[in-house]
Short mmCIF file of C-alpha atoms and ligand atoms in Angstrom, two decimals:
data_model
loop_
_atom_site.label_atom_id
_atom_site.label_comp_id
_atom_site.label_asym_id
_atom_site.label_seq_id
_atom_site.Cartn_x
_atom_site.Cartn_y
_atom_site.Cartn_z
CA MET A 17 19.13 -18.46 19.34
CA LYS A 18 16.10 -19.19 17.24
CA ASN A 19 13.32 -19.67 19.70
CA LEU A 20 11.51 -16.36 19.70
CA CYS A 21 9.83 -17.11 23.03
CA ARG A 22 13.19 -17.54 24.61
CA VAL A 23 14.42 -14.47 22.78
CA LEU A 24 11.60 -12.47 24.24
CA ILE A 25 12.69 -13.52 27.72
CA PHE A 26 16.23 -12.58 26.83
CA SER A 27 15.20 -9.20 25.51
CA CYS A 28 13.17 -8.57 28.65
CA ALA A 29 16.21 -9.47 30.66
CA LEU A 30 18.20 -6.89 28.74
CA VAL A 31 15.71 -4.23 29.56
CA THR A 32 14.79 -5.14 33.09
CA THR A 33 17.84 -7.09 34.22
CA ALA A 34 15.42 -9.67 35.53
CA THR A 35 16.13 -13.29 34.80
CA ALA A 36 12.69 -14.82 35.10
CA HIS A 37 10.12 -14.41 32.41
CA SER A 38 6.92 -12.60 33.30
CA VAL A 39 4.18 -10.69 31.64
CA SER A 40 5.35 -7.47 33.22
CA GLU A 41 8.84 -7.97 31.79
CA GLN A 42 7.41 -8.46 28.33
CA ASN A 43 5.39 -5.33 28.79
CA ASP A 44 8.54 -3.46 29.84
CA ALA A 45 10.28 -4.53 26.64
CA ILE A 46 7.31 -3.56 24.50
CA ALA A 47 7.01 -0.22 26.29
CA HIS A 48 10.72 0.44 25.79
CA TYR A 49 10.63 -0.29 22.06
CA SER A 50 7.33 1.56 21.65
CA ASP A 51 8.99 4.66 23.08
CA ARG A 52 11.89 4.25 20.71
CA ALA A 53 9.46 3.86 17.81
CA VAL A 54 7.71 7.11 18.71
CA GLU A 55 11.05 8.96 18.79
CA LEU A 56 11.93 7.52 15.37
CA LEU A 57 8.52 8.53 14.07
CA ARG A 58 9.03 12.06 15.40
CA ASP A 59 12.29 12.33 13.49
CA ALA A 60 10.73 10.78 10.37
CA VAL A 61 7.82 13.23 10.27
CA SER A 62 10.16 16.21 10.68
CA ARG A 63 11.74 15.32 7.33
CA GLU A 64 9.78 16.66 4.36
CA THR A 65 10.48 13.73 2.08
CA ALA A 66 8.04 14.78 -0.65
CA TYR A 67 8.97 14.54 -4.31
CA GLY A 68 11.48 17.18 -5.41
CA GLN A 69 12.67 18.08 -1.89
CA GLY A 70 15.75 15.85 -2.15
CA LEU A 71 15.47 14.83 1.50
CA VAL A 72 15.00 11.06 1.17
CA PRO A 73 18.75 10.20 1.03
CA ALA A 74 19.38 11.92 4.38
CA TYR A 75 16.44 10.06 5.88
CA ALA A 76 17.81 6.78 4.50
CA GLU A 77 21.22 7.60 5.98
CA SER A 78 19.71 8.34 9.39
CA LEU A 79 17.88 4.99 9.36
CA ARG A 80 21.07 3.24 8.27
CA GLN A 81 22.72 4.69 11.38
CA VAL A 82 19.92 3.29 13.57
CA PHE A 83 20.57 -0.19 12.15
CA LEU A 84 24.33 0.23 12.63
CA ASP A 85 23.82 1.27 16.25
CA ALA A 86 21.72 -1.85 16.83
CA GLY A 87 24.54 -4.09 15.67
CA PHE A 88 23.87 -4.59 11.95
CA SER A 89 27.13 -4.68 10.01
CA PRO A 90 27.76 -2.07 7.28
CA GLU A 91 27.86 -4.84 4.61
CA VAL A 92 24.17 -5.65 5.06
CA LEU A 93 23.03 -2.01 4.81
CA THR A 94 22.85 -0.65 1.28
CA ILE A 95 21.73 2.80 0.22
CA VAL A 96 20.86 2.79 -3.48
CA PRO A 97 20.78 6.35 -4.85
CA TYR A 98 18.32 7.28 -7.57
CA GLY A 99 18.25 10.88 -8.80
CA GLU A 100 17.17 13.12 -5.94
CA THR A 101 15.95 10.14 -3.93
CA ALA A 102 17.22 6.74 -2.75
CA SER A 103 16.28 3.34 -1.38
CA LEU A 104 17.61 1.60 1.70
CA VAL A 105 18.00 -2.18 1.71
CA VAL A 106 18.65 -3.99 5.00
CA ARG A 107 19.47 -7.68 5.26
CA TYR A 108 18.91 -9.43 8.58
CA GLU A 109 20.99 -12.54 8.06
CA GLY A 110 19.47 -15.82 9.17
CA ASP A 111 21.20 -19.14 9.86
CA GLY A 112 19.59 -20.70 6.79
CA SER A 113 18.28 -23.62 8.85
CA SER A 114 14.84 -23.51 7.24
CA GLY A 115 16.30 -23.86 3.76
CA ARG A 116 13.84 -21.17 2.70
CA ARG A 117 14.43 -18.08 0.58
CA PRO A 118 14.25 -14.64 2.23
CA ILE A 119 11.13 -12.70 3.16
CA LEU A 120 11.06 -9.15 1.81
CA PHE A 121 9.47 -6.37 3.88
CA SER A 122 8.65 -3.31 1.77
CA SER A 123 7.65 0.23 2.78
CA HIS A 124 8.40 3.69 1.40
CA MET A 125 10.24 6.67 2.87
CA ASP A 126 8.69 9.40 0.72
CA VAL A 127 5.39 11.17 1.39
CA VAL A 128 2.90 13.16 -0.65
CA PRO A 129 3.38 16.93 -0.31
CA ALA A 130 1.57 18.82 2.46
CA ASP A 131 0.89 22.53 2.66
CA PRO A 132 1.37 23.76 6.27
CA GLU A 133 -1.05 26.64 5.55
CA SER A 134 -4.00 24.30 5.13
CA TRP A 135 -3.25 21.94 8.02
CA LEU A 136 -4.62 22.49 11.52
CA ARG A 137 -1.31 21.22 12.89
CA HIS A 138 2.08 21.56 11.25
CA PRO A 139 2.42 18.57 8.88
CA PHE A 140 6.15 18.18 9.47
CA GLU A 141 6.04 18.09 13.27
CA LEU A 142 4.76 15.01 15.08
CA GLN A 143 1.79 16.21 17.11
CA GLU A 144 -0.61 14.28 19.27
CA ASP A 145 -3.79 14.31 21.28
CA GLU A 146 -5.18 11.56 23.49
CA THR A 147 -5.99 9.21 20.64
CA PHE A 148 -3.89 10.06 17.60
CA PHE A 149 -0.50 11.06 16.32
CA TYR A 150 -0.73 13.66 13.54
CA GLY A 151 1.63 14.58 10.72
CA ARG A 152 2.34 13.93 7.06
CA GLY A 153 3.33 10.28 6.72
CA VAL A 154 2.23 9.14 10.19
CA LEU A 155 -0.03 6.68 8.41
CA ASP A 156 1.36 6.47 4.89
CA ASN A 157 4.01 5.19 5.26
CA LYS A 158 6.49 6.51 7.83
CA PHE A 159 4.63 4.70 10.58
CA ASP A 160 5.51 1.33 9.08
CA VAL A 161 9.04 2.36 8.07
CA THR A 162 9.50 3.24 11.74
CA LEU A 163 7.81 0.07 12.91
CA LEU A 164 9.92 -2.26 10.76
CA THR A 165 13.08 -0.42 11.79
CA THR A 166 12.20 -0.73 15.48
CA LEU A 167 11.22 -4.37 15.05
CA PHE A 168 14.54 -5.27 13.43
CA VAL A 169 16.41 -3.33 16.15
CA TRP A 170 14.45 -5.15 18.85
CA LEU A 171 15.07 -8.56 17.29
CA LYS A 172 18.77 -7.81 16.79
CA GLU A 173 19.27 -6.47 20.31
CA SER A 174 17.52 -9.59 21.60
CA GLY A 175 20.04 -11.82 19.85
CA PHE A 176 17.42 -13.37 17.58
CA VAL A 177 18.71 -15.29 14.55
CA PRO A 178 15.99 -15.98 11.98
CA ASN A 179 15.91 -19.32 10.17
CA ARG A 180 15.98 -17.49 6.82
CA ASP A 181 17.14 -14.04 5.74
CA LEU A 182 14.78 -11.13 6.35
CA VAL A 183 15.20 -8.23 3.95
CA ILE A 184 13.82 -4.71 4.23
CA ALA A 185 13.42 -2.53 1.15
CA PHE A 186 12.54 1.07 1.96
CA THR A 187 11.87 2.73 -1.39
CA GLY A 188 12.11 6.45 -2.13
CA ASP A 189 9.40 7.52 -4.60
CA GLU A 190 6.31 5.37 -4.10
CA GLU A 191 4.10 8.46 -4.08
CA SER A 192 5.42 9.83 -7.37
CA PHE A 193 7.08 7.81 -10.10
CA GLN A 194 7.71 4.46 -8.39
CA GLU A 195 11.03 4.13 -10.14
CA THR A 196 13.09 3.16 -7.10
CA VAL A 197 11.16 -0.10 -6.69
CA GLN A 198 11.69 -0.82 -10.38
CA GLN A 199 15.38 -0.05 -10.03
CA LEU A 200 15.68 -2.52 -7.13
CA ALA A 201 13.73 -5.23 -8.95
CA ARG A 202 15.76 -4.72 -12.13
CA ASP A 203 19.31 -3.81 -11.09
CA TYR A 204 19.60 -5.06 -7.50
CA ARG A 205 17.83 -8.38 -7.79
CA ASP A 206 20.38 -10.17 -5.61
CA LEU A 207 19.72 -7.74 -2.78
CA ILE A 208 15.94 -8.04 -2.74
CA ASN A 209 15.21 -11.51 -4.08
CA ALA A 210 12.66 -13.23 -1.87
CA GLU A 211 10.15 -16.03 -1.73
CA TYR A 212 7.50 -13.38 -1.18
CA ALA A 213 7.13 -9.76 -0.12
CA LEU A 214 5.10 -8.37 2.74
CA VAL A 215 4.25 -4.86 1.57
CA VAL A 216 3.76 -3.01 4.83
CA ASP A 217 1.72 -0.22 3.26
CA GLY A 218 -2.02 -0.79 3.05
CA GLY A 219 -4.32 -3.54 4.28
CA GLY A 220 -4.55 -4.00 8.05
CA GLY A 221 -7.28 -3.78 10.65
CA VAL A 222 -10.61 -2.06 10.14
CA LEU A 223 -12.42 -0.46 13.10
CA ASN A 224 -16.10 0.44 13.09
CA ASP A 225 -17.58 3.64 14.54
CA ALA A 226 -17.72 2.06 17.99
CA GLY A 227 -13.98 1.46 17.77
CA GLU A 228 -14.37 -2.32 17.48
CA ALA A 229 -12.21 -4.35 15.13
CA ILE A 230 -14.41 -5.83 12.40
CA GLN A 231 -11.93 -7.26 9.89
CA PHE A 232 -8.29 -7.48 8.87
CA GLN A 233 -7.52 -6.89 5.20
CA VAL A 234 -4.67 -8.40 3.23
CA GLY A 235 -3.95 -7.13 -0.29
CA PHE A 236 -3.35 -9.94 -2.77
CA ALA A 237 -3.66 -8.03 -6.01
CA GLU A 238 -3.81 -4.57 -7.46
CA LYS A 239 -5.60 -3.35 -10.50
CA THR A 240 -3.44 -1.95 -13.24
CA TYR A 241 -3.39 1.84 -13.31
CA ALA A 242 -3.41 3.05 -16.90
CA THR A 243 -4.13 6.41 -18.49
CA PHE A 244 -5.07 7.04 -22.12
CA SER A 245 -5.48 10.19 -24.14
CA MET A 246 -8.18 10.49 -26.78
CA THR A 247 -7.75 13.36 -29.22
CA ALA A 248 -10.10 14.75 -31.84
CA LYS A 249 -8.42 16.78 -34.60
CA ASN A 250 -9.85 19.19 -37.10
CA PRO A 251 -8.51 21.61 -39.74
CA GLY A 252 -9.89 24.46 -37.61
CA GLY A 253 -10.65 27.92 -38.97
CA HIS A 254 -12.18 31.22 -37.88
CA SER A 255 -15.13 31.06 -35.51
CA SER A 256 -16.97 33.70 -37.59
CA MET A 257 -17.11 31.13 -40.42
CA PRO A 258 -17.93 27.87 -38.63
CA ARG A 259 -17.52 24.51 -40.33
CA ALA A 260 -20.11 21.82 -39.78
CA ASP A 261 -17.53 19.53 -38.20
CA ASN A 262 -15.85 20.49 -34.95
CA ALA A 263 -13.26 18.72 -32.79
CA ILE A 264 -15.15 19.55 -29.58
CA TYR A 265 -18.37 18.02 -30.92
CA ASP A 266 -16.49 14.92 -32.09
CA LEU A 267 -14.82 14.44 -28.73
CA ALA A 268 -18.05 15.13 -26.81
CA ARG A 269 -19.86 12.41 -28.75
CA ALA A 270 -17.11 9.92 -28.02
CA ILE A 271 -17.17 10.81 -24.31
CA GLN A 272 -20.92 10.22 -24.21
CA ARG A 273 -20.43 6.77 -25.69
CA LEU A 274 -17.85 6.00 -23.02
CA GLU A 275 -20.27 7.24 -20.36
CA ALA A 276 -22.93 4.80 -21.54
CA TYR A 277 -20.53 1.86 -21.41
CA THR A 278 -19.60 -0.36 -18.48
CA PHE A 279 -16.93 -3.03 -18.66
CA PRO A 280 -18.14 -6.59 -18.06
CA VAL A 281 -18.42 -7.89 -14.50
CA GLU A 282 -15.39 -9.98 -13.55
CA THR A 283 -14.49 -12.01 -10.51
CA ASN A 284 -11.54 -13.87 -9.12
CA GLU A 285 -10.85 -15.84 -5.96
CA ILE A 286 -9.82 -12.66 -4.13
CA THR A 287 -12.83 -10.52 -4.97
CA LEU A 288 -15.33 -13.31 -4.32
CA THR A 289 -13.75 -14.11 -0.95
CA TYR A 290 -13.67 -10.39 -0.15
CA PHE A 291 -17.40 -10.04 -0.83
CA ALA A 292 -18.26 -13.28 0.95
CA ARG A 293 -16.40 -12.26 4.11
CA THR A 294 -17.43 -8.60 4.09
CA ALA A 295 -21.17 -9.26 3.49
CA PRO A 296 -22.02 -10.49 7.02
CA LEU A 297 -20.08 -7.61 8.61
CA LEU A 298 -22.10 -4.90 6.90
CA ASN A 299 -25.53 -6.14 7.90
CA ASN A 300 -27.30 -3.87 5.40
CA GLU A 301 -28.57 -3.95 1.79
CA VAL A 302 -25.02 -3.58 0.42
CA GLY A 303 -24.00 -6.65 2.42
CA ASP A 304 -27.07 -8.49 1.13
CA ALA A 305 -26.09 -7.57 -2.43
CA MET A 306 -22.59 -8.91 -1.83
CA ALA A 307 -23.96 -12.21 -0.59
CA ALA A 308 -26.37 -12.41 -3.54
CA PHE A 309 -23.54 -11.65 -5.96
CA VAL A 310 -21.33 -14.37 -4.49
CA ALA A 311 -24.21 -16.86 -4.81
CA ASP A 312 -24.91 -15.78 -8.41
CA THR A 313 -22.39 -13.54 -10.17
CA GLY A 314 -25.02 -12.83 -12.82
CA ASP A 315 -27.50 -11.30 -10.33
CA GLU A 316 -28.29 -8.02 -12.13
CA GLU A 317 -29.97 -6.38 -9.14
CA ALA A 318 -27.03 -7.09 -6.85
CA ILE A 319 -24.57 -5.88 -9.51
CA ALA A 320 -26.46 -2.61 -10.00
CA LEU A 321 -26.51 -1.95 -6.26
CA LEU A 322 -22.81 -2.70 -5.82
CA ARG A 323 -21.88 -0.65 -8.87
CA ALA A 324 -23.63 2.34 -7.34
CA GLN A 325 -21.20 2.25 -4.37
CA PRO A 326 -17.97 4.09 -5.24
CA GLU A 327 -16.02 1.98 -2.70
CA TYR A 328 -17.10 -1.31 -4.31
CA VAL A 329 -17.57 -0.57 -8.02
CA GLY A 330 -13.86 -1.17 -8.65
CA THR A 331 -14.04 -4.69 -7.23
CA LEU A 332 -16.51 -5.73 -9.94
CA GLY A 333 -14.29 -5.21 -12.95
CA THR A 334 -12.32 -2.70 -14.98
CA THR A 335 -13.35 0.93 -14.64
CA CYS A 336 -12.41 3.87 -16.89
CA ILE A 337 -13.40 7.48 -16.38
CA PRO A 338 -12.49 10.78 -18.09
CA THR A 339 -10.51 12.98 -15.71
CA MET A 340 -9.15 15.92 -17.75
CA LEU A 341 -10.00 17.94 -20.84
CA SER A 342 -7.80 20.22 -22.86
CA GLY A 343 -8.09 21.84 -26.24
CA GLY A 344 -8.62 24.88 -28.38
CA HIS A 345 -6.18 27.75 -28.69
CA ALA A 346 -8.26 30.93 -28.98
CA GLU A 347 -11.82 31.92 -28.18
CA ASN A 348 -12.40 33.06 -31.75
CA ALA A 349 -10.80 30.05 -33.47
CA LEU A 350 -12.20 26.64 -34.29
CA PRO A 351 -10.25 24.09 -32.26
CA ARG A 352 -7.64 22.13 -34.15
CA ALA A 353 -7.18 19.56 -31.38
CA VAL A 354 -9.15 18.59 -28.28
CA THR A 355 -8.00 15.90 -25.87
CA ALA A 356 -9.71 13.97 -23.09
CA THR A 357 -7.65 12.07 -20.54
CA VAL A 358 -9.20 8.76 -19.50
CA ASN A 359 -7.94 7.01 -16.37
CA CYS A 360 -8.53 3.28 -16.00
CA ARG A 361 -8.17 0.74 -13.19
CA ILE A 362 -7.84 -2.54 -15.01
CA PHE A 363 -8.97 -5.86 -13.56
CA PRO A 364 -6.09 -8.37 -13.31
CA GLY A 365 -5.77 -10.45 -16.46
CA HIS A 366 -6.03 -7.69 -19.06
CA THR A 367 -3.31 -5.64 -20.70
CA PRO A 368 -3.63 -1.87 -21.01
CA VAL A 369 -3.57 -2.20 -24.82
CA GLU A 370 -6.51 -4.61 -24.67
CA ILE A 371 -8.49 -2.06 -22.65
CA MET A 372 -7.52 0.81 -24.98
CA ARG A 373 -8.77 -1.22 -27.97
CA GLU A 374 -12.07 -1.75 -26.15
CA LEU A 375 -12.37 1.99 -25.46
CA GLN A 376 -11.62 2.70 -29.14
CA ARG A 377 -14.36 0.30 -30.18
CA VAL A 378 -16.85 1.95 -27.79
CA ALA A 379 -15.88 5.52 -28.81
CA ASP A 380 -16.72 4.43 -32.34
CA ASP A 381 -14.85 7.14 -34.24
CA PRO A 382 -11.85 5.94 -36.25
CA ALA A 383 -10.67 9.55 -36.68
CA LEU A 384 -9.87 9.86 -32.96
CA GLU A 385 -6.21 9.51 -32.04
CA TRP A 386 -5.38 7.40 -28.98
CA ALA A 387 -2.23 7.16 -26.91
CA VAL A 388 -1.10 5.46 -23.71
CA VAL A 389 0.05 8.05 -21.17
CA GLY A 390 3.08 6.96 -19.10
CA VAL A 391 4.03 3.33 -18.61
CA PRO A 392 1.31 1.24 -16.98
CA VAL A 393 2.41 -1.78 -15.00
CA ALA A 394 0.27 -4.89 -15.06
CA SER A 395 0.77 -7.30 -12.18
CA PRO A 396 -0.68 -10.76 -11.62
CA ALA A 397 -2.70 -11.49 -8.49
CA SER A 398 -0.65 -13.25 -5.82
CA SER A 399 -1.87 -16.72 -4.93
CA PHE A 400 -3.22 -17.57 -1.50
CA ASN A 401 -0.42 -18.38 0.88
CA PRO A 402 -1.69 -20.49 3.81
CA GLU A 403 1.54 -19.96 5.76
CA ILE A 404 1.08 -16.18 5.76
CA MET A 405 -2.64 -16.40 6.49
CA THR A 406 -2.04 -18.70 9.47
CA ALA A 407 0.72 -16.42 10.76
CA ILE A 408 -1.63 -13.44 10.58
CA GLU A 409 -4.38 -15.36 12.36
CA GLN A 410 -2.02 -16.46 15.14
CA SER A 411 -0.51 -13.00 15.49
CA LEU A 412 -3.90 -11.31 15.76
CA ALA A 413 -5.33 -13.92 18.12
CA PRO A 414 -4.09 -12.50 21.45
CA ILE A 415 -5.67 -9.10 20.82
CA HIS A 416 -8.36 -9.82 18.23
CA PRO A 417 -9.31 -13.51 18.37
CA ASN A 418 -11.42 -14.86 15.49
CA LEU A 419 -11.25 -11.64 13.50
CA PRO A 420 -12.23 -12.27 9.85
CA ILE A 421 -9.21 -12.00 7.56
CA VAL A 422 -10.34 -10.61 4.26
CA PRO A 423 -8.34 -10.65 1.02
CA GLU A 424 -8.61 -7.47 -1.01
CA MET A 425 -7.70 -6.15 -4.41
CA GLY A 426 -6.37 -2.60 -4.38
CA SER A 427 -7.47 -0.09 -7.00
CA GLY A 428 -4.26 1.91 -6.85
CA THR A 429 -0.70 0.97 -7.60
CA THR A 430 1.74 0.51 -4.74
CA ASP A 431 5.27 -0.86 -4.83
CA GLY A 432 3.63 -4.28 -4.43
CA ALA A 433 2.48 -4.18 -8.05
CA TYR A 434 6.10 -3.88 -9.16
CA TRP A 435 7.26 -6.71 -6.90
CA ARG A 436 4.47 -8.87 -8.34
CA ALA A 437 5.35 -7.84 -11.88
CA ALA A 438 8.94 -8.88 -11.09
CA GLY A 439 7.72 -12.34 -10.07
CA ILE A 440 7.73 -11.87 -6.28
CA PRO A 441 4.28 -12.69 -4.82
CA SER A 442 3.29 -9.77 -2.61
CA TYR A 443 0.87 -9.34 0.26
CA SER A 444 -0.09 -5.91 1.58
CA LEU A 445 -0.74 -5.60 5.28
CA THR A 446 0.01 -3.42 8.26
CA GLY A 447 -0.45 -3.87 12.00
CA ILE A 448 -2.44 -0.62 12.17
CA PHE A 449 -6.13 -0.80 13.10
CA ILE A 450 -8.04 2.27 12.01
CA ASN A 451 -11.57 3.38 11.13
CA PRO A 452 -11.50 4.19 7.38
CA LYS A 453 -13.14 7.53 8.30
CA ASP A 454 -10.03 8.44 10.34
CA SER A 455 -7.67 7.55 7.53
CA PHE A 456 -6.51 10.80 6.00
CA ALA A 457 -3.64 9.31 4.01
CA HIS A 458 -2.65 11.77 1.27
CA GLY A 459 -5.12 14.27 2.77
CA LEU A 460 -5.13 16.98 5.39
CA ASN A 461 -4.38 16.22 9.02
CA GLU A 462 -3.19 12.66 8.43
CA ARG A 463 -3.34 10.67 11.65
CA VAL A 464 -2.69 7.26 13.15
CA PRO A 465 -4.11 5.82 16.39
CA LYS A 466 -1.45 5.94 19.12
CA ALA A 467 -2.38 2.41 20.17
CA ALA A 468 -1.08 1.21 16.80
CA VAL A 469 2.55 1.54 17.93
CA THR A 470 2.42 -1.11 20.64
CA ASP A 471 -0.14 -3.30 18.88
CA SER A 472 1.89 -3.30 15.66
CA LEU A 473 5.11 -4.17 17.48
CA ARG A 474 3.39 -7.15 19.08
CA PHE A 475 1.84 -8.14 15.76
CA TRP A 476 5.07 -8.02 13.73
CA TRP A 477 7.13 -9.63 16.49
CA SER A 478 4.72 -12.54 16.36
CA MET A 479 4.69 -12.57 12.52
CA VAL A 480 8.47 -12.92 12.43
CA GLY A 481 8.27 -15.67 15.05
CA GLN A 482 5.78 -17.56 12.88
CA LEU A 483 7.47 -17.05 9.54
CA ALA A 484 11.17 -17.12 10.45
CA GLY A 485 11.34 -18.41 14.01
CA ASP A 486 10.50 -21.76 15.51
CA GLY A 487 6.87 -21.44 14.49
CA SER A 488 5.34 -21.08 17.90
CA PRO A 489 3.78 -17.73 18.63
CA PRO A 490 5.58 -15.70 21.28
CA VAL A 491 3.83 -15.50 24.62
CA GLN A 492 1.69 -12.38 24.85
ZN1 ZN B 5 1.92 4.30 0.83
#
């Protein structure tokens, strides 16, 4: 049965034993699966799946059991171990009638650490008030792991057969080393291969202070995260007999030259569309600057104003900033080595080595030693995909008609960057609507609006109907 509208009736029938289709039956089904999602979220939050705790594999196993219970066969559920963590890959087999390659849904099971001492509520117990659920991971990213799991269970229990395979990849170390996504892309390509990936981690609806939805963001690209070390060396000596040259002075001069430098302004289709669509929503001088910049990307006044806003400076080009200093070995010795760590967010289209060469040129001291820290991953921007954009528009329409859909370029690195680097176009979005001020992802007292459970289920149900069903949006 492919028609998702009919499936919805069928699923309602399962829940209510009614045979006729009605709004109240749909609501019963949504309420039922929303309750199940909250119970799954409660279990998810109770698991401290931070790096080093070794608790991701058990979480993956518990989710695998949920899929088994819903009728997925063991052959389509794969746990891929990786050190102390693991990934879970789930394949929802379609009938292949669309002739299209699979859609990959990607979220992560791990969380950043949380210290119970500093939280108002215990981070590893799902807590709630009237408006929010609280707990580590309720926003990033256990909410969407839970949501996708519940969605697949709902679709399966409804008897839905997609017209192409749907694949879930729940990774296990997105918040630390991001090696599980690389392992899947490299060693388990057959499992995860897809026409494109929907990275259900980031993007989504933006609420203003009045609680009104003002835009829906979709991530099309991410800047490359790269870190460099810059070291000044010196023969050293005793501080009672100072030399004229000193590693700290040398490094300080180089840092000042970096401070005085800004990388050139750059644009692409994503950033220009982002500014064009965000400008009218702001209705202030920042919005005016965005509009002026879109009209003339050489407008110095607009550039200066946008660069002064920490939330927008990264959209204008590559940024690099010193973040750590180390050096010296004794208070009465001249330092033999002093190192600054410089963290960069590189605009798509440049390699980390290219940016390091530029920093070397600006630092203007051939005696400095430079190194790349870690392994940066550069990923191309994903091209516009009208099919996905239309599906989003249709899926938002019943609750948020005519909401501007705004492409964005992330300044961090999520698993999406690795899917893109592996040649799978990736789009970051979630069904959550939240005021950025309420988003405490990675921080204390992380929260998610309770309304997001039901709204997200509706949203993703419709998305699947658009992208892998008969194309017509399910009745809301
Ligand atoms: Zn995340």
